[in-house]
Each structure stands twice: as C-alpha cells, then as structure tokens.
Short mmCIF file of C-alpha atoms in Angstrom, two decimals:
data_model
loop_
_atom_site.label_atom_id
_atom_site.label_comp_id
_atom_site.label_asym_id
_atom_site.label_seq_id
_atom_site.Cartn_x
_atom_site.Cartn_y
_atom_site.Cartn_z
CA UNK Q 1 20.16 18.40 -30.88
CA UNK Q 2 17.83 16.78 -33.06
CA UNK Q 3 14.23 18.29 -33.67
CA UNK Q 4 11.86 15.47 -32.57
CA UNK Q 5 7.95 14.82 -33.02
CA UNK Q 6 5.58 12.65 -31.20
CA UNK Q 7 3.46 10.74 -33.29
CA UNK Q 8 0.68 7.04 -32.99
CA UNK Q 9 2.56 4.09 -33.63
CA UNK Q 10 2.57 2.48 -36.73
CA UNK Q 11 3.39 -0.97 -37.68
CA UNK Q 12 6.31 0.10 -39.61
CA UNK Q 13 7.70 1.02 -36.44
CA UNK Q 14 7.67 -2.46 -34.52
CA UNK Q 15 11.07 -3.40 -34.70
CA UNK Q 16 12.34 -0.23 -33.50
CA UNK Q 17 9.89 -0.25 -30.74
CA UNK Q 18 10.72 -3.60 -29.86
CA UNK Q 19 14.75 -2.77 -29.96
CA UNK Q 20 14.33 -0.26 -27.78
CA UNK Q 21 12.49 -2.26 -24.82
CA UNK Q 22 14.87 -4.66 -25.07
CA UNK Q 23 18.06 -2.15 -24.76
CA UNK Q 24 16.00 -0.34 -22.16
CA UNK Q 25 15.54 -3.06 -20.19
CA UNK Q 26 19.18 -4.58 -20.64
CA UNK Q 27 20.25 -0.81 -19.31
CA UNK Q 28 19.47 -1.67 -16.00
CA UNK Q 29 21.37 -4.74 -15.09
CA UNK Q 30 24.14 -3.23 -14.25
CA UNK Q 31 22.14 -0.94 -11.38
CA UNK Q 32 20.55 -4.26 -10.36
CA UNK Q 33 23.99 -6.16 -9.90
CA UNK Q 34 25.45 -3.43 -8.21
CA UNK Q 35 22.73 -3.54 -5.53
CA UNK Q 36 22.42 -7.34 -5.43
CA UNK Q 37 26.13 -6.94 -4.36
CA UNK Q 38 25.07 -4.58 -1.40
CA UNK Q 39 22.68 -6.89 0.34
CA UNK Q 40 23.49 -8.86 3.06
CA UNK Q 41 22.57 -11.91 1.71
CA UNK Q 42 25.00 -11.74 -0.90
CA UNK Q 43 27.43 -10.79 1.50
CA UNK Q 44 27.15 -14.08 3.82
CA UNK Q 45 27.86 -15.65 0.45
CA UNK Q 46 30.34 -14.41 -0.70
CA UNK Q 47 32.21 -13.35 2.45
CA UNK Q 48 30.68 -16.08 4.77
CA UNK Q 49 31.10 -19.08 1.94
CA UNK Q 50 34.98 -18.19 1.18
CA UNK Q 51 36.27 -17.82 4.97
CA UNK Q 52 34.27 -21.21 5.81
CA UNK Q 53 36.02 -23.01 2.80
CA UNK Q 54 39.65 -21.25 3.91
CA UNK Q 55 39.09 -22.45 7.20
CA UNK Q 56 38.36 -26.15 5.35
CA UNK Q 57 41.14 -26.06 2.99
CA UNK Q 58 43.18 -23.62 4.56
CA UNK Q 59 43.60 -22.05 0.97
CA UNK Q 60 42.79 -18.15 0.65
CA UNK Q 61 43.47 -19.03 -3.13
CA UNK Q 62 40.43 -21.60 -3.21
CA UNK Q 63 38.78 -18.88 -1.09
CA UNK Q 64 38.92 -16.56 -3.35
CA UNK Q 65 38.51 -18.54 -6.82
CA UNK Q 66 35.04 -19.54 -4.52
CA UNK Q 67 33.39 -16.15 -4.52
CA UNK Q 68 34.78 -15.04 -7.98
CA UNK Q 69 33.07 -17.82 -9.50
CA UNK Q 70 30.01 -16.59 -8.01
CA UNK Q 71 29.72 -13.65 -9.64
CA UNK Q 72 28.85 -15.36 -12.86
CA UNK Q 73 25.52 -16.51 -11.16
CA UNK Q 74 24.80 -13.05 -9.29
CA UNK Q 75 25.08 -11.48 -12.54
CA UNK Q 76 22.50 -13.33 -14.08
CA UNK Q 77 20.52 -13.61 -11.52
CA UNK Q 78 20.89 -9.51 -11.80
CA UNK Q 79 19.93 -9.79 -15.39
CA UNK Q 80 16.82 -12.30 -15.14
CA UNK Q 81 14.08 -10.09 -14.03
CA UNK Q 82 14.71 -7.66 -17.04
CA UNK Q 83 14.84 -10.82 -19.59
CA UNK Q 84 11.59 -11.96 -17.92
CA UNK Q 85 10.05 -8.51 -18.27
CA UNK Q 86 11.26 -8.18 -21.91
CA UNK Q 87 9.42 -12.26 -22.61
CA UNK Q 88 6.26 -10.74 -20.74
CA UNK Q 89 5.78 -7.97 -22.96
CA UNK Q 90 6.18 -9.43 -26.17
CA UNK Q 91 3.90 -12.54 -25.20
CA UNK Q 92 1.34 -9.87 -23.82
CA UNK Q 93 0.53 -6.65 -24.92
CA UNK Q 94 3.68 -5.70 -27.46
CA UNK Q 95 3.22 -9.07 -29.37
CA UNK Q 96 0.54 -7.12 -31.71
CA UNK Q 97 1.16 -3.20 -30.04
CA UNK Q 98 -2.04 -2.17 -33.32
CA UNK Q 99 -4.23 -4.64 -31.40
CA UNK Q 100 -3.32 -4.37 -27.60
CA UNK Q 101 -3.39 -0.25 -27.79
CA UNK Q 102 -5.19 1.62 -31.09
CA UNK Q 103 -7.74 -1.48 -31.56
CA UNK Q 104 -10.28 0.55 -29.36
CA UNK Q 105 -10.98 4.22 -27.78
CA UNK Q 106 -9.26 4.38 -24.50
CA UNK Q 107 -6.28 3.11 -25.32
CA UNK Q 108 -3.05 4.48 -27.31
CA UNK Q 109 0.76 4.08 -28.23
CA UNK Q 110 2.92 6.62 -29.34
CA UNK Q 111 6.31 7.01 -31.01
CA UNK Q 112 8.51 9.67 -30.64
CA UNK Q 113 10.47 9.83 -33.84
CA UNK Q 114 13.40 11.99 -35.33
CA UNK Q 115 15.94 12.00 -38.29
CA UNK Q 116 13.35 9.50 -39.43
CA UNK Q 117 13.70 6.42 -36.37
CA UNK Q 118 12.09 5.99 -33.14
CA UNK Q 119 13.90 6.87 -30.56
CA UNK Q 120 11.27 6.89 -27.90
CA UNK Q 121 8.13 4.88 -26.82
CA UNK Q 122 4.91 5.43 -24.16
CA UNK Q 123 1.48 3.28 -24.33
CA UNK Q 124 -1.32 3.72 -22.65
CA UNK Q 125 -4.23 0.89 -21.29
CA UNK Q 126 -7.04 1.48 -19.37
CA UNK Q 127 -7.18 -0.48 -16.01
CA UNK Q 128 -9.71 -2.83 -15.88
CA UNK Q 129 -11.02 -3.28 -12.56
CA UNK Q 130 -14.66 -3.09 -11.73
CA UNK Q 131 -13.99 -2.57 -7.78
CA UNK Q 132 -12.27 1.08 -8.79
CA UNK Q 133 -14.64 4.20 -8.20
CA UNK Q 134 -12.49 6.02 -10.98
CA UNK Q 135 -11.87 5.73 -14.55
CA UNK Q 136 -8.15 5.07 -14.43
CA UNK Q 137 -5.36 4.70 -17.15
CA UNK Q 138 -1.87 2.70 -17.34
CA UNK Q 139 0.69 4.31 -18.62
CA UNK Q 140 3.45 1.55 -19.97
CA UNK Q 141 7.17 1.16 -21.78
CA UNK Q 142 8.12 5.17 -21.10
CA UNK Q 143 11.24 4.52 -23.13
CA UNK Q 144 13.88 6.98 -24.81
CA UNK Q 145 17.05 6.07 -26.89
CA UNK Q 146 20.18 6.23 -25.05
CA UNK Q 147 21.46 8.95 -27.51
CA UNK Q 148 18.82 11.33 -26.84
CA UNK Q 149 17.77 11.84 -23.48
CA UNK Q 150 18.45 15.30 -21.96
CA UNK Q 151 16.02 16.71 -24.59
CA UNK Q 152 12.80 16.46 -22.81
CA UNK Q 153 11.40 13.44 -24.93
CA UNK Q 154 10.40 11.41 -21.92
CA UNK Q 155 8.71 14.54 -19.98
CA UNK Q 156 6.71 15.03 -23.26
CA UNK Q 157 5.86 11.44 -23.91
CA UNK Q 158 3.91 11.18 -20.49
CA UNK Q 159 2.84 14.65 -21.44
CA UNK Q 160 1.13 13.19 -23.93
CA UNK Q 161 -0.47 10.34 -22.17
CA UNK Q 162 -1.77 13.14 -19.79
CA UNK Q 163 -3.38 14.72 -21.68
CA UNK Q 164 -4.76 11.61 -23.34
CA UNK Q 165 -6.27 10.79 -20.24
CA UNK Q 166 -7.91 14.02 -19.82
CA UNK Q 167 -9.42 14.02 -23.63
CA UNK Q 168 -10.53 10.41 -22.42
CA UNK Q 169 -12.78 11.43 -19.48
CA UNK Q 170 -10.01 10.05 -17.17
CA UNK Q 171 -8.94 10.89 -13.52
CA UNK Q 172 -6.49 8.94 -12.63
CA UNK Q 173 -3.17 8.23 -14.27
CA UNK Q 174 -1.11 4.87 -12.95
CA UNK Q 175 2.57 3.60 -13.71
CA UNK Q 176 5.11 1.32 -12.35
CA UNK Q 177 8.59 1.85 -12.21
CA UNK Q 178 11.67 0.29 -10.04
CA UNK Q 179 13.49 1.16 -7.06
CA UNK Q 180 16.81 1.36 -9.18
CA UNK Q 181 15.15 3.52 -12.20
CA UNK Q 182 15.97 6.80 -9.57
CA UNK Q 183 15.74 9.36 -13.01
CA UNK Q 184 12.34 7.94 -14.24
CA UNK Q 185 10.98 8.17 -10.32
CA UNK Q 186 12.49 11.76 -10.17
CA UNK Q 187 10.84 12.77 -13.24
CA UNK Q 188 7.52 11.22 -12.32
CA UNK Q 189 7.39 12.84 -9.45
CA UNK Q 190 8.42 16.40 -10.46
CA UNK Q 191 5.60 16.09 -12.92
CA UNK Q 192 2.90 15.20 -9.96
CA UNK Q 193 2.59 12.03 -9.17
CA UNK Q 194 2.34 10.32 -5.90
CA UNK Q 195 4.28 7.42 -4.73
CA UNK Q 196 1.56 4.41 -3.87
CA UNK Q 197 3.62 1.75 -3.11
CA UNK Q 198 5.70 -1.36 -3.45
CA UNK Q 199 5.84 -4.63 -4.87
CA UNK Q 200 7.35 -7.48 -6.83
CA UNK Q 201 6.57 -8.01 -10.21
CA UNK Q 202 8.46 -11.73 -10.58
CA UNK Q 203 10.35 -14.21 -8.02
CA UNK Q 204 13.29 -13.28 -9.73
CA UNK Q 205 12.84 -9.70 -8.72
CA UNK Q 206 12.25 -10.72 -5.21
CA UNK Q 207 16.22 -12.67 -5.20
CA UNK Q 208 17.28 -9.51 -6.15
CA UNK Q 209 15.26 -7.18 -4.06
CA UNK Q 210 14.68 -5.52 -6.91
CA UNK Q 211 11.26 -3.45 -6.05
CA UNK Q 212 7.95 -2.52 -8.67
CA UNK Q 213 7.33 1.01 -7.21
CA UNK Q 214 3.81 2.50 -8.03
CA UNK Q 215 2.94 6.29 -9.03
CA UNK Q 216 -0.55 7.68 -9.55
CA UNK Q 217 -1.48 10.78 -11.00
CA UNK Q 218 -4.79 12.25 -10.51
CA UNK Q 219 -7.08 14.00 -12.82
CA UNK Q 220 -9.84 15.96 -11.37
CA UNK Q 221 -12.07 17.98 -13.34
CA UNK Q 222 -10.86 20.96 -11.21
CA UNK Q 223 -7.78 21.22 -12.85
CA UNK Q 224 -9.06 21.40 -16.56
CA UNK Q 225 -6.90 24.09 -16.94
CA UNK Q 226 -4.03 22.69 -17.74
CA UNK Q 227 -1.53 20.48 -16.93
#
C-alpha cells in the first residue's frame, strides 16, 4: 500500500484530475444499466414488445432478435446521464478548476497524490443562496483511483473539506451523490451526515430513474472539538 498525501491542486495536475472524473463517472454505467433493466418500464418493453410481435409474426426468433436489439439503446441510455455530467463539469466549474475553486477564500480543491500522480480528487464551493440562514459549503468530484481505494483516501479527502469548512467559519457541509453510488452514501453517512433528499439532476437521469440523493453535514460551534 502506497503512502499517500493530500495536497491544493495545481495546474500541473489537470489532466489527471480530469481523467479521473471521467473514469469515475464511466464506473457507474454498469450499476445504472443493471437497474434500468429492473424497472418495469423496461420490462413492458422488452417482455411486452417481443410477445406482441410473436403473436404478429408468430416468430419467437424475431421475438427475441426484437428485445436484444434493444439493449444497444438501454445501454446508452444507461450511459448518458454520466456523459452529460462529465460535459457539465468541464463547461462549468472544472473547465479552469485555479479559477472556479483557489481564485478566492472560501473555496478549495485538493489532490490526493502518491508515487508522484493523482489518484484522488475533492473541491469545495460555497453555496450561494441569499435565502439560507447559514453559511454553507459544497463539497464536489469526491473521487479516488480505482487502484487505491480501501486505503482511506476518500474518508480523508472529505476530512479535509471538513475541516475546511470549520477553518472557514462554516456550519453546514452539503453534497450530492446517487442512489446507485451505495459505498459513497455508506461512507457519508458513517462520517455524519444526514440524508435530505431526492432529485434529478438531468432528463436523462429521470429515463433511467437514476436519483441525485442529498447529504448535509452540520457544523455547529458546539462541536469545535473535533471532528
């Protein structure tokens, strides 16, 4: 197991920042095709559509060429909201990651690096809404290279944003995760954070039921302690 530091990004980093969004997000298709399989929808079309054409053509052969051509579309229908998600980014806040996060106090993105390349990524924003009664913080792309997870870099990354927030004069901490990402939830939540709700972050998310789960963490000055 390789030693590991956390670090602020530096430009020199980008393009193994950017790398690992993209294979982070590409990680999850899978999960996501798997599921859209499971609803019903999907179901009635693949099921439903092939025993209505056999009953046409009485062919189960032409039945079943029907629904395997299908899965074609399902499975990029399974991978769109990820590509979307990925495009978002980098025309948003990781097209210039120096400007978006360590432009201005408040904000931050670290690297955690070892054997000299990034291997994972967390970035903090504040949220800016004037209706909120509390300073809050975003907390974005919690990301770790395939190869090594299992060594406590993500728990230390948000760790890190933590106790950001603190050093910030912030008291609440907010994320968003998926309903398929059931590690990064678990983690969240064994770390203190509270389940807000639900929503969807793209129509192509809602085809695939695939949910935007929010987490907040809060910060009172009570527990200056320590987290």
């Amino acid at each position: 197991m390789a030693p590991y530091h956390i670090r602020k990004y530096q430009e020199s980093d980008r393009k193994w920042v950017v790398g690992l969004l993209s294979r982070g997000m590409a990680e999850h298709a899978p999960a996501t095709f798997r599921r859209l399989l499971k609803l019903p929808r999907t179901l009635i079309l693949l099921l439903g559509g092939a025993l209505a054409l056999h009953l046409v053509s009485g062919s189960w052969l032409l039945a079943l060429l029907f629904s395997l051509s299908l899965l074609p579309a399902l499975w990029f229908l399974a991978k769109k909201p990820w590509m979307e998600y990925v495009y978002m980014a980098l025309r948003t806040d990781m097209s210039d990651i120096t400007k978006s996060y360590l432009s201005e106090r408040g904000s931050c993105f670290w690297v955690a690096e070892s054997e000299e390349k990034v291997v994972g990524t967390v970035g903090a924003l504040p949220v800016d809404d004037p209706t909120l009664r509390e300073k809050r913080l975003q907390l974005f792309h919690l990301s770790v290279d395939s190869e090594h997870r299992g060594q406590g870099i993500a728990k230390a990354l948000v760790r890190t944003v933590l106790q950001f927030a603190r050093d910030q004069g912030y008291s609440e901490v907010v994320l968003d995760t998926s309903n398929i990402q059931l590690s990064a939830m678990a983690l969240y939540q064994s770390m203190g954070f509270k389940k807000t709700g639900q929503s969807f972050f793209c129509m192509w998310a809602r085809l695939v039921d695939l949910h935007t789960v929010h987490f907040i963490y809060r910060l009172p000055s009570a527990q200056a302690g320590g987290l």
